[in-house]
Tab-separated table of C-alpha atoms in Angstrom:
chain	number	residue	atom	x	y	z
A	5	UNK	CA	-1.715	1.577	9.624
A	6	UNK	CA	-0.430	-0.706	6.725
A	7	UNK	CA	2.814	1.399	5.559
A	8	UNK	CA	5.442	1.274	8.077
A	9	UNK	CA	7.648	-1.378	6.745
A	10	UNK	CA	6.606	-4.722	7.368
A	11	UNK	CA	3.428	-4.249	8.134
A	12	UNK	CA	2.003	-5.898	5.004
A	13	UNK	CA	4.150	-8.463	5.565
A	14	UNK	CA	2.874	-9.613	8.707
A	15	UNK	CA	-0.451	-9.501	7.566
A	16	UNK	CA	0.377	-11.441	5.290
A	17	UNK	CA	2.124	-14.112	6.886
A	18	UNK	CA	-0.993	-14.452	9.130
A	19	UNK	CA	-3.329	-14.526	6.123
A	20	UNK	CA	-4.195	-18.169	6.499
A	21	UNK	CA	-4.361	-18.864	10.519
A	22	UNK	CA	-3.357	-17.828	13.757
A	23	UNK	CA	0.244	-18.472	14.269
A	24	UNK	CA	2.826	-18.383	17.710
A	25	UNK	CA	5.387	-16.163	17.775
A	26	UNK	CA	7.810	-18.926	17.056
A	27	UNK	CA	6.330	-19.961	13.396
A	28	UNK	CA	5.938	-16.295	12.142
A	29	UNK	CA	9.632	-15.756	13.097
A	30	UNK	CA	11.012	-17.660	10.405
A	31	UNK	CA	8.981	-16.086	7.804
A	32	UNK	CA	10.281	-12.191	9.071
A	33	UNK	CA	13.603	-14.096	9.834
A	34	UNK	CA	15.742	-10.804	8.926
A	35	UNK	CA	13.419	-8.954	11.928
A	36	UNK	CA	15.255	-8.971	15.538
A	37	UNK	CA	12.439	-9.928	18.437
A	38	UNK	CA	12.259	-6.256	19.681
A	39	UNK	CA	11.520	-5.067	15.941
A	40	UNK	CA	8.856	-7.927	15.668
A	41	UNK	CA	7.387	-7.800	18.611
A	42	UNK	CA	6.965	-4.237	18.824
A	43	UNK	CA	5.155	-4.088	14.994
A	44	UNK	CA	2.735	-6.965	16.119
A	45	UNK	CA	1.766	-5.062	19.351
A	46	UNK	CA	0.793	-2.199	17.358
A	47	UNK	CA	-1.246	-3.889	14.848
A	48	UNK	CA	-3.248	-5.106	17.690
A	49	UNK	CA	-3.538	-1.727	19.100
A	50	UNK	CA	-4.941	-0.810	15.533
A	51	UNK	CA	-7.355	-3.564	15.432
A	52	UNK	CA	-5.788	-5.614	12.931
A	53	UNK	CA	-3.847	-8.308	14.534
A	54	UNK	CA	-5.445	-10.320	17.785
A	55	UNK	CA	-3.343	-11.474	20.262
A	56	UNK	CA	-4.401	-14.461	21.620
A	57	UNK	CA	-3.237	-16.304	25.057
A	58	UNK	CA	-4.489	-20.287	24.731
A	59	UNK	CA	-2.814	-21.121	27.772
A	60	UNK	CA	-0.799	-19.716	29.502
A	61	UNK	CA	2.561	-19.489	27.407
A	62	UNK	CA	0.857	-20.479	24.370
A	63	UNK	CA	-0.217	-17.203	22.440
A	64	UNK	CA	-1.417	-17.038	19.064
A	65	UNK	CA	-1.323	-13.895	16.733
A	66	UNK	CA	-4.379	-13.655	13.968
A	67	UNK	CA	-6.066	-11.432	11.570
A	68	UNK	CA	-9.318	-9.930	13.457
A	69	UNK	CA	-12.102	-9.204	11.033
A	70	UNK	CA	-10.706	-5.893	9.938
A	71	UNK	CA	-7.343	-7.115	9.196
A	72	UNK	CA	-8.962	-10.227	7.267
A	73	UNK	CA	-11.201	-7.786	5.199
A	74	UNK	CA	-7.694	-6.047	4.667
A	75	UNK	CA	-6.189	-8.706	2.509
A	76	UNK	CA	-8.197	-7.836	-0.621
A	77	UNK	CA	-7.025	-4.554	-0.633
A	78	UNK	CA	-3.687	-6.021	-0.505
A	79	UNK	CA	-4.047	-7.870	-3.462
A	80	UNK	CA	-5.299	-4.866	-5.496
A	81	UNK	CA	-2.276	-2.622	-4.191
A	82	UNK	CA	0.185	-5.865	-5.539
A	83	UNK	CA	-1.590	-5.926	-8.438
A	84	UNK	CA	-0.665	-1.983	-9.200
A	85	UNK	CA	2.919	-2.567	-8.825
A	86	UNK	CA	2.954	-5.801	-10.472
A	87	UNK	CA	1.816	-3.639	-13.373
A	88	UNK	CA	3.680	-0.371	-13.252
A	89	UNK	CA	6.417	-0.782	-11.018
A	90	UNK	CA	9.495	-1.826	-13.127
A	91	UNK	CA	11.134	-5.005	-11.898
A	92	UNK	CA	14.239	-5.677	-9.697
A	93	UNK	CA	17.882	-6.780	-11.055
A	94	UNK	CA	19.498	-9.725	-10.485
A	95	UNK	CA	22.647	-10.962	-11.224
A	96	UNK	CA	22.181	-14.104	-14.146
A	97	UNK	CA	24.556	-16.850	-12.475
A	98	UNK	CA	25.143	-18.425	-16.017
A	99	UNK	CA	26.308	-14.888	-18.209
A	100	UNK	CA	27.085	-13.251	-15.485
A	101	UNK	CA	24.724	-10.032	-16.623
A	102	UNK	CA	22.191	-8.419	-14.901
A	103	UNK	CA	18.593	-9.168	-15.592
A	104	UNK	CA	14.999	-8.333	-14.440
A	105	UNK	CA	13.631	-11.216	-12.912
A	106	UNK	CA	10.351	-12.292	-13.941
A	107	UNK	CA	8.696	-12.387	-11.149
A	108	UNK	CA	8.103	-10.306	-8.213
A	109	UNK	CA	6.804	-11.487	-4.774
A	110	UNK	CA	3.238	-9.796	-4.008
A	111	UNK	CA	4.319	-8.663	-0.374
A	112	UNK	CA	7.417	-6.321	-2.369
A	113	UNK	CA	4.860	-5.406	-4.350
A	114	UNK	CA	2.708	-4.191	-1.894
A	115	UNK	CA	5.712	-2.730	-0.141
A	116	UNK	CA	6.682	-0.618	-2.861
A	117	UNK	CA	3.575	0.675	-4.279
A	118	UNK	CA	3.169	1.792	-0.303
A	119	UNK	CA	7.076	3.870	-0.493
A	120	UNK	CA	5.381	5.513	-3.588
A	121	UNK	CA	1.960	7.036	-1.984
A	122	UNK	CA	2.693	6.458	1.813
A	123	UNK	CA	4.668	9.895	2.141
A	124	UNK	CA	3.083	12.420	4.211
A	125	UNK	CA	1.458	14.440	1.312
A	126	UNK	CA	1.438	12.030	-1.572
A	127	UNK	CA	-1.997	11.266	-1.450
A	128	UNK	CA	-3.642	14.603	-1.268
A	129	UNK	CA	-1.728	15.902	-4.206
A	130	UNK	CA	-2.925	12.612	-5.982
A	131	UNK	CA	-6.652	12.733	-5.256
A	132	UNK	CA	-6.367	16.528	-5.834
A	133	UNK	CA	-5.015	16.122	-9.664
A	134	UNK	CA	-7.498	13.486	-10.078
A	135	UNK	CA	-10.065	15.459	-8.921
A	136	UNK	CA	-9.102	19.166	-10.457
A	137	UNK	CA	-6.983	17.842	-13.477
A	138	UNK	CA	-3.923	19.605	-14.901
A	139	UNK	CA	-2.993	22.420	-11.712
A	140	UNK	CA	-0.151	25.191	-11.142
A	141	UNK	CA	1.519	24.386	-8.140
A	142	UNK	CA	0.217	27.067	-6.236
A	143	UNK	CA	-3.655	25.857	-6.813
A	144	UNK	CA	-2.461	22.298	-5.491
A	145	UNK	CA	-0.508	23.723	-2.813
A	146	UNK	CA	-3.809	25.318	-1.578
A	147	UNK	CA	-5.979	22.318	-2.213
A	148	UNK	CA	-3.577	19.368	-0.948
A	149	UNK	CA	-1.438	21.593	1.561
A	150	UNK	CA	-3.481	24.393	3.082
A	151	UNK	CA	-1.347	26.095	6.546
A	152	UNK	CA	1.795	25.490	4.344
A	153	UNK	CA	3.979	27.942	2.382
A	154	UNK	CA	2.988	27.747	-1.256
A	155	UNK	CA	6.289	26.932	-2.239
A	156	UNK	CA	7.062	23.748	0.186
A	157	UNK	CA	4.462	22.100	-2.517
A	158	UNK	CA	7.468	21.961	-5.374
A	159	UNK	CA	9.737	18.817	-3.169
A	160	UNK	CA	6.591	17.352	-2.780
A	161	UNK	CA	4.991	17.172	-6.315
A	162	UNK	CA	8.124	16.773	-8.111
A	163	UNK	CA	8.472	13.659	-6.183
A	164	UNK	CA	5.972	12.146	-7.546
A	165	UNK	CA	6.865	12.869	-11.117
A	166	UNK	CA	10.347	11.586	-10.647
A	167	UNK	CA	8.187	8.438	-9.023
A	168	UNK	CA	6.075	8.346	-12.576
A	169	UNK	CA	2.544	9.217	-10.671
A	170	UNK	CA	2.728	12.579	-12.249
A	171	UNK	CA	3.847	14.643	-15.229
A	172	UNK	CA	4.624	18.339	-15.253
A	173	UNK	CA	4.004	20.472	-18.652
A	174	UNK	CA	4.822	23.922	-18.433
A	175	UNK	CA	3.492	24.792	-15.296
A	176	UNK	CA	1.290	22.417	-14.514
A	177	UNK	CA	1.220	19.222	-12.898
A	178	UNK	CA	-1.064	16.827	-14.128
A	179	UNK	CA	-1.678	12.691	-12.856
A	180	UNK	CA	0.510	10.391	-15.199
A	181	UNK	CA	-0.865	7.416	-16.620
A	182	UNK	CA	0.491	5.449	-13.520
A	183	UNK	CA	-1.007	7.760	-11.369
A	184	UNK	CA	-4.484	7.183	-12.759
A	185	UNK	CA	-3.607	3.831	-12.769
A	186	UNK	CA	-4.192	3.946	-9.284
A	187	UNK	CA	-7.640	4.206	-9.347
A	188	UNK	CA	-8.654	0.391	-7.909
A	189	UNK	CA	-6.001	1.387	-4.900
A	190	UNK	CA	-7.468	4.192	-3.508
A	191	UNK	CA	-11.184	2.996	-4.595
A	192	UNK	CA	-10.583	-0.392	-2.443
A	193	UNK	CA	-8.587	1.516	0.643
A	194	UNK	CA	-11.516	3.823	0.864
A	195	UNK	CA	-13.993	1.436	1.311
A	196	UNK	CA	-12.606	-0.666	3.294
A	197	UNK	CA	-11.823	2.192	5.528
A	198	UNK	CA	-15.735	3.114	5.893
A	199	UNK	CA	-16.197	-0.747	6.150
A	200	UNK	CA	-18.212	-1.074	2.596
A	201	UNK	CA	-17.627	-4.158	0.016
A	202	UNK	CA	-14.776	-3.222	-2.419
A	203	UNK	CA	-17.002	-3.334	-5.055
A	204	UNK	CA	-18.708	-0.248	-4.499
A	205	UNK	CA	-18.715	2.903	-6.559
A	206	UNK	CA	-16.325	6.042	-5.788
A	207	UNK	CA	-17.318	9.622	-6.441
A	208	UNK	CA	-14.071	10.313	-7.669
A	209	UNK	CA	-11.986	6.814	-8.444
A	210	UNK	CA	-14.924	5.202	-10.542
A	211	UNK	CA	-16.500	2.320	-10.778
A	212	UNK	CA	-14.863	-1.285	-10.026
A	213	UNK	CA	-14.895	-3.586	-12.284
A	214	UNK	CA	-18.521	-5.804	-12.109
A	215	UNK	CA	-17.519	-8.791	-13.630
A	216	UNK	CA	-14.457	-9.224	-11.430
A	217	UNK	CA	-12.892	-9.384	-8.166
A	218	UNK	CA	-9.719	-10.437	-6.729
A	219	UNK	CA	-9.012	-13.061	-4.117
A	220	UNK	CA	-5.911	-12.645	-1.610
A	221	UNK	CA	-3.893	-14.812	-0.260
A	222	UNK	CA	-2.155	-17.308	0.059
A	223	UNK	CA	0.931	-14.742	0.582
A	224	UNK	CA	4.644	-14.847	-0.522
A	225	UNK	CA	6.599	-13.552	2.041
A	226	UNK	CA	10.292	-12.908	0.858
A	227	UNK	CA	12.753	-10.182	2.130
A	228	UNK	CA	13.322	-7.090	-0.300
A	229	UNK	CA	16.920	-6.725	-1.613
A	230	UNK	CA	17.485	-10.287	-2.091
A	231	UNK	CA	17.052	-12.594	-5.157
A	232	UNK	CA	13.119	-12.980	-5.419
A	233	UNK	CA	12.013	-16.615	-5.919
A	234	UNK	CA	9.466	-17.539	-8.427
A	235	UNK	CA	5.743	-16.208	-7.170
A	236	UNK	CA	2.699	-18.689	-7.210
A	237	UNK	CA	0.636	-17.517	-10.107
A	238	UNK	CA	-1.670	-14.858	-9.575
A	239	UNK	CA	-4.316	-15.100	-7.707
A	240	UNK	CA	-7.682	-16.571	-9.374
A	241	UNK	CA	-10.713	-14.147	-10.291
A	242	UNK	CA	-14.582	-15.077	-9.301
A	243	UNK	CA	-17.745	-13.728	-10.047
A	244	UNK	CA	-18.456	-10.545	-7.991
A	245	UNK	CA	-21.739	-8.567	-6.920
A	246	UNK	CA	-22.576	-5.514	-8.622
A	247	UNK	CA	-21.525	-2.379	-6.838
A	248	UNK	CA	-24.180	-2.192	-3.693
A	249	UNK	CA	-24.127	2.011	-3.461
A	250	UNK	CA	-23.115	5.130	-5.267
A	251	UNK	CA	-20.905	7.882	-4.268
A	252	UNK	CA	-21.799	11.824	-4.313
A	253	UNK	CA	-18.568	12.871	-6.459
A	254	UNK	CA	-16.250	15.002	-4.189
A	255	UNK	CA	-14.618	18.454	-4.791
A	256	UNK	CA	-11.291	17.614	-3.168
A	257	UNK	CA	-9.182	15.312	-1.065
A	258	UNK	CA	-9.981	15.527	2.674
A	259	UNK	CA	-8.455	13.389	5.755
A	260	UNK	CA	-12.030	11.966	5.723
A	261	UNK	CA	-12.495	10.769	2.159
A	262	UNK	CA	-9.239	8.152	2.899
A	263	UNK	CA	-9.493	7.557	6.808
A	264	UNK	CA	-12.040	6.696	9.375
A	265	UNK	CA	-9.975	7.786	12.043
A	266	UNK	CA	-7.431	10.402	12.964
A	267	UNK	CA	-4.282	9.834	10.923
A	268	UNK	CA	-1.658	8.022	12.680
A	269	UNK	CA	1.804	8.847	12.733
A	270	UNK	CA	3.989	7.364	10.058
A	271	UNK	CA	6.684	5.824	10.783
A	272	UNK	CA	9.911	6.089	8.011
A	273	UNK	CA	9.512	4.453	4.848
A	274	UNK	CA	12.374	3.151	2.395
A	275	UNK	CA	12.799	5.672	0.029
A	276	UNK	CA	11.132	4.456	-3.287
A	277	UNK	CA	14.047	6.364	-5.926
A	278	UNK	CA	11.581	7.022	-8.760
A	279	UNK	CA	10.012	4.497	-10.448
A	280	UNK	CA	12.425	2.393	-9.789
A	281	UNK	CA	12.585	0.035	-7.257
C-alpha cells in the first residue's frame, strides 16, 4: 500500500487538510497528471485517501482515518533512515567538492528505508533472522520462502547484506545491527495494520518505548535526486500511554503477522544500491 513510489509522498502532502488536485500538483510537480492521478485513485481504492466532490468540479483529496493513523508510522520509518541510512552528495558551490548534506527531507527518508524492505521477500527473511537468529540459507529459505527452490534464497539474502540489514559469517546469515535497528518499523506497521495504538507490545519486535512517542507531520515534500533543502527540525516528542496489550511471541514470519489483508501487488521500486542511497 505505502511503497510504490510516491505513495508516502502524497500522504504526506495531504497530512494537514484536504487539498484539490490543483494545490497538491505543485508539491509532486515532477509527476505528469496521468501518473498522479492514477496513484491518488488507488490510495482511495485502499482506503487511505478520500476523494471528495464539494460541488460539482470542486473535489478535494484527504487522509481518511486509516491514512491519518498512517502518518505516525511514517515518522518512525523516517526516523530509521534518518539514523542508518548514509546521507546524499551534493556538490559544495563554494570548493567545488562533494559533500553530505546535513539534512535529509523525511519523505526521502521514508522513501528509502521503503527501497530497502519493500522487495518482495525482504521482510520475511528479516522477521525470520529476528525471530530464529544466525540461519544457513537453506533453513531461511524454508522459513521465509517455502514453494521456492532452496537456492533462489542466495539473490535474495545477499541483498540485504550488501543493503547493511544483514551480515553473513561463514554460512550463516544473521540480522545486522541496522537490521535490528528496525525494530520500531515493523513494531508500528504491525499495529497499525491490526488497527492497535503504536504503543503496544510485539511478540517478536519488543516493547516501544513508554516514555515516548513521535508526532508526524507537518511533511517536507522534496523530489529525490535533487539538492535537499534544509528539513524543519524533528518532530517534537510527548508523553505517551503505556503499552495497552501484550503479544504471544511468534515462531516465524507469516503474511498475517504484517498484513490484514491479502498482499497487494507491488509495483517497481527504485533500486536502493546498498546502503547507499
Amino acid at each position: 500500500m505505502i511503497t510504490p513510489l510516491w505513495n508516502a509522498r502524497i500522504l504526506m502532502t495531504l497530512s494537514l487538510q484536504p487539498l484539490r488536485y490543483a494545490r497538491i500538483k505543485p508539491h509532486l510537480s515532477w509527476l505528469i497528471d496521468g501518473t498522479l492521478h492514477s496513484k491518488l485513485r488507488r490510495l482511495a481504492e485502499a482506503g487511505l485517501v478520500e476523494r471528495s466532490e464539494v460541488t460539482r468540479g470542486h473535489v478535494t483529496y484527504g487522509l481518511t482515518a486509516r491514512g491519518t493513523d498512517l502518518l505516525p508510522v511514517l515518522t518512525v520509518i523516517a526516523a530509521w533512515g534518518e539514523k542508518h541510512l548514509e546521507r546524499p552528495l551534493v556538490k559544495n558551490q563554494d570548493t567545488g567538492q562533494m559533500e553530505r548534506v546535513a539534512t535529509v527531507a523525511p519523505a526521502r527518508n521514508v522513501e528509502d528505508t521503503l527501497a530497502l524492505i519493500g522487495p518482495r521477500h525482504a521482510t520475511p527473511i528479516l522477521w525470520t533472522l529476528k525471530a530464529r537468529g544466525a540461519s544457513s540459507a537453506r533453513a531461511l529459505s524454508a522459513a521465509a520462502m517455502p514453494g521456492y527452490r532452496p537456492s533462489n534464497i542466495y539473490p535474495q539474502v545477499d541483498r540485504l547484506v550488501a543493503d547493511g540489514l544483514a551480515h553473513k559469517d561463514g554460512r550463516l546469515y544473521d540480522l545486522s545491527d541496522s537490521g535490528h535497528a528496525l525494530a520500531p518499523v515493523y513494531r508500528s506497521l504491525s499495529a497499525w495494520a491490526r488497527g492497535r495504538p503504536l504503543a503496544d507490545t510485539h511478540g517478536l519486535w519488543g516493547q516501544a518505548p513508554v516514555a515516548t512517542r513521535v508526532k508526524s507531520g507537518p511533511w517536507a515534500t522534496t523530489q529525490p535526486g535533487m539538492t535537499v533543502p534544509a528539513s524543519p527540525a524533528p518532530a517534537a516528542v510527548s508523553p505517551a500511554l503505556a503499552p495497552q496489550s501484550t503479544a504471544t511471541p511468534v515462531a516465524s514470519w507469516k503474511p498475517g503477522d504484517l498484513f490484514s489483508h491479502q498482499t497487494p501487488v507491488r509495483h517497481a521500486l527504485s533500486q536502493a544500491g546498498g546502503p547507499h542511497r
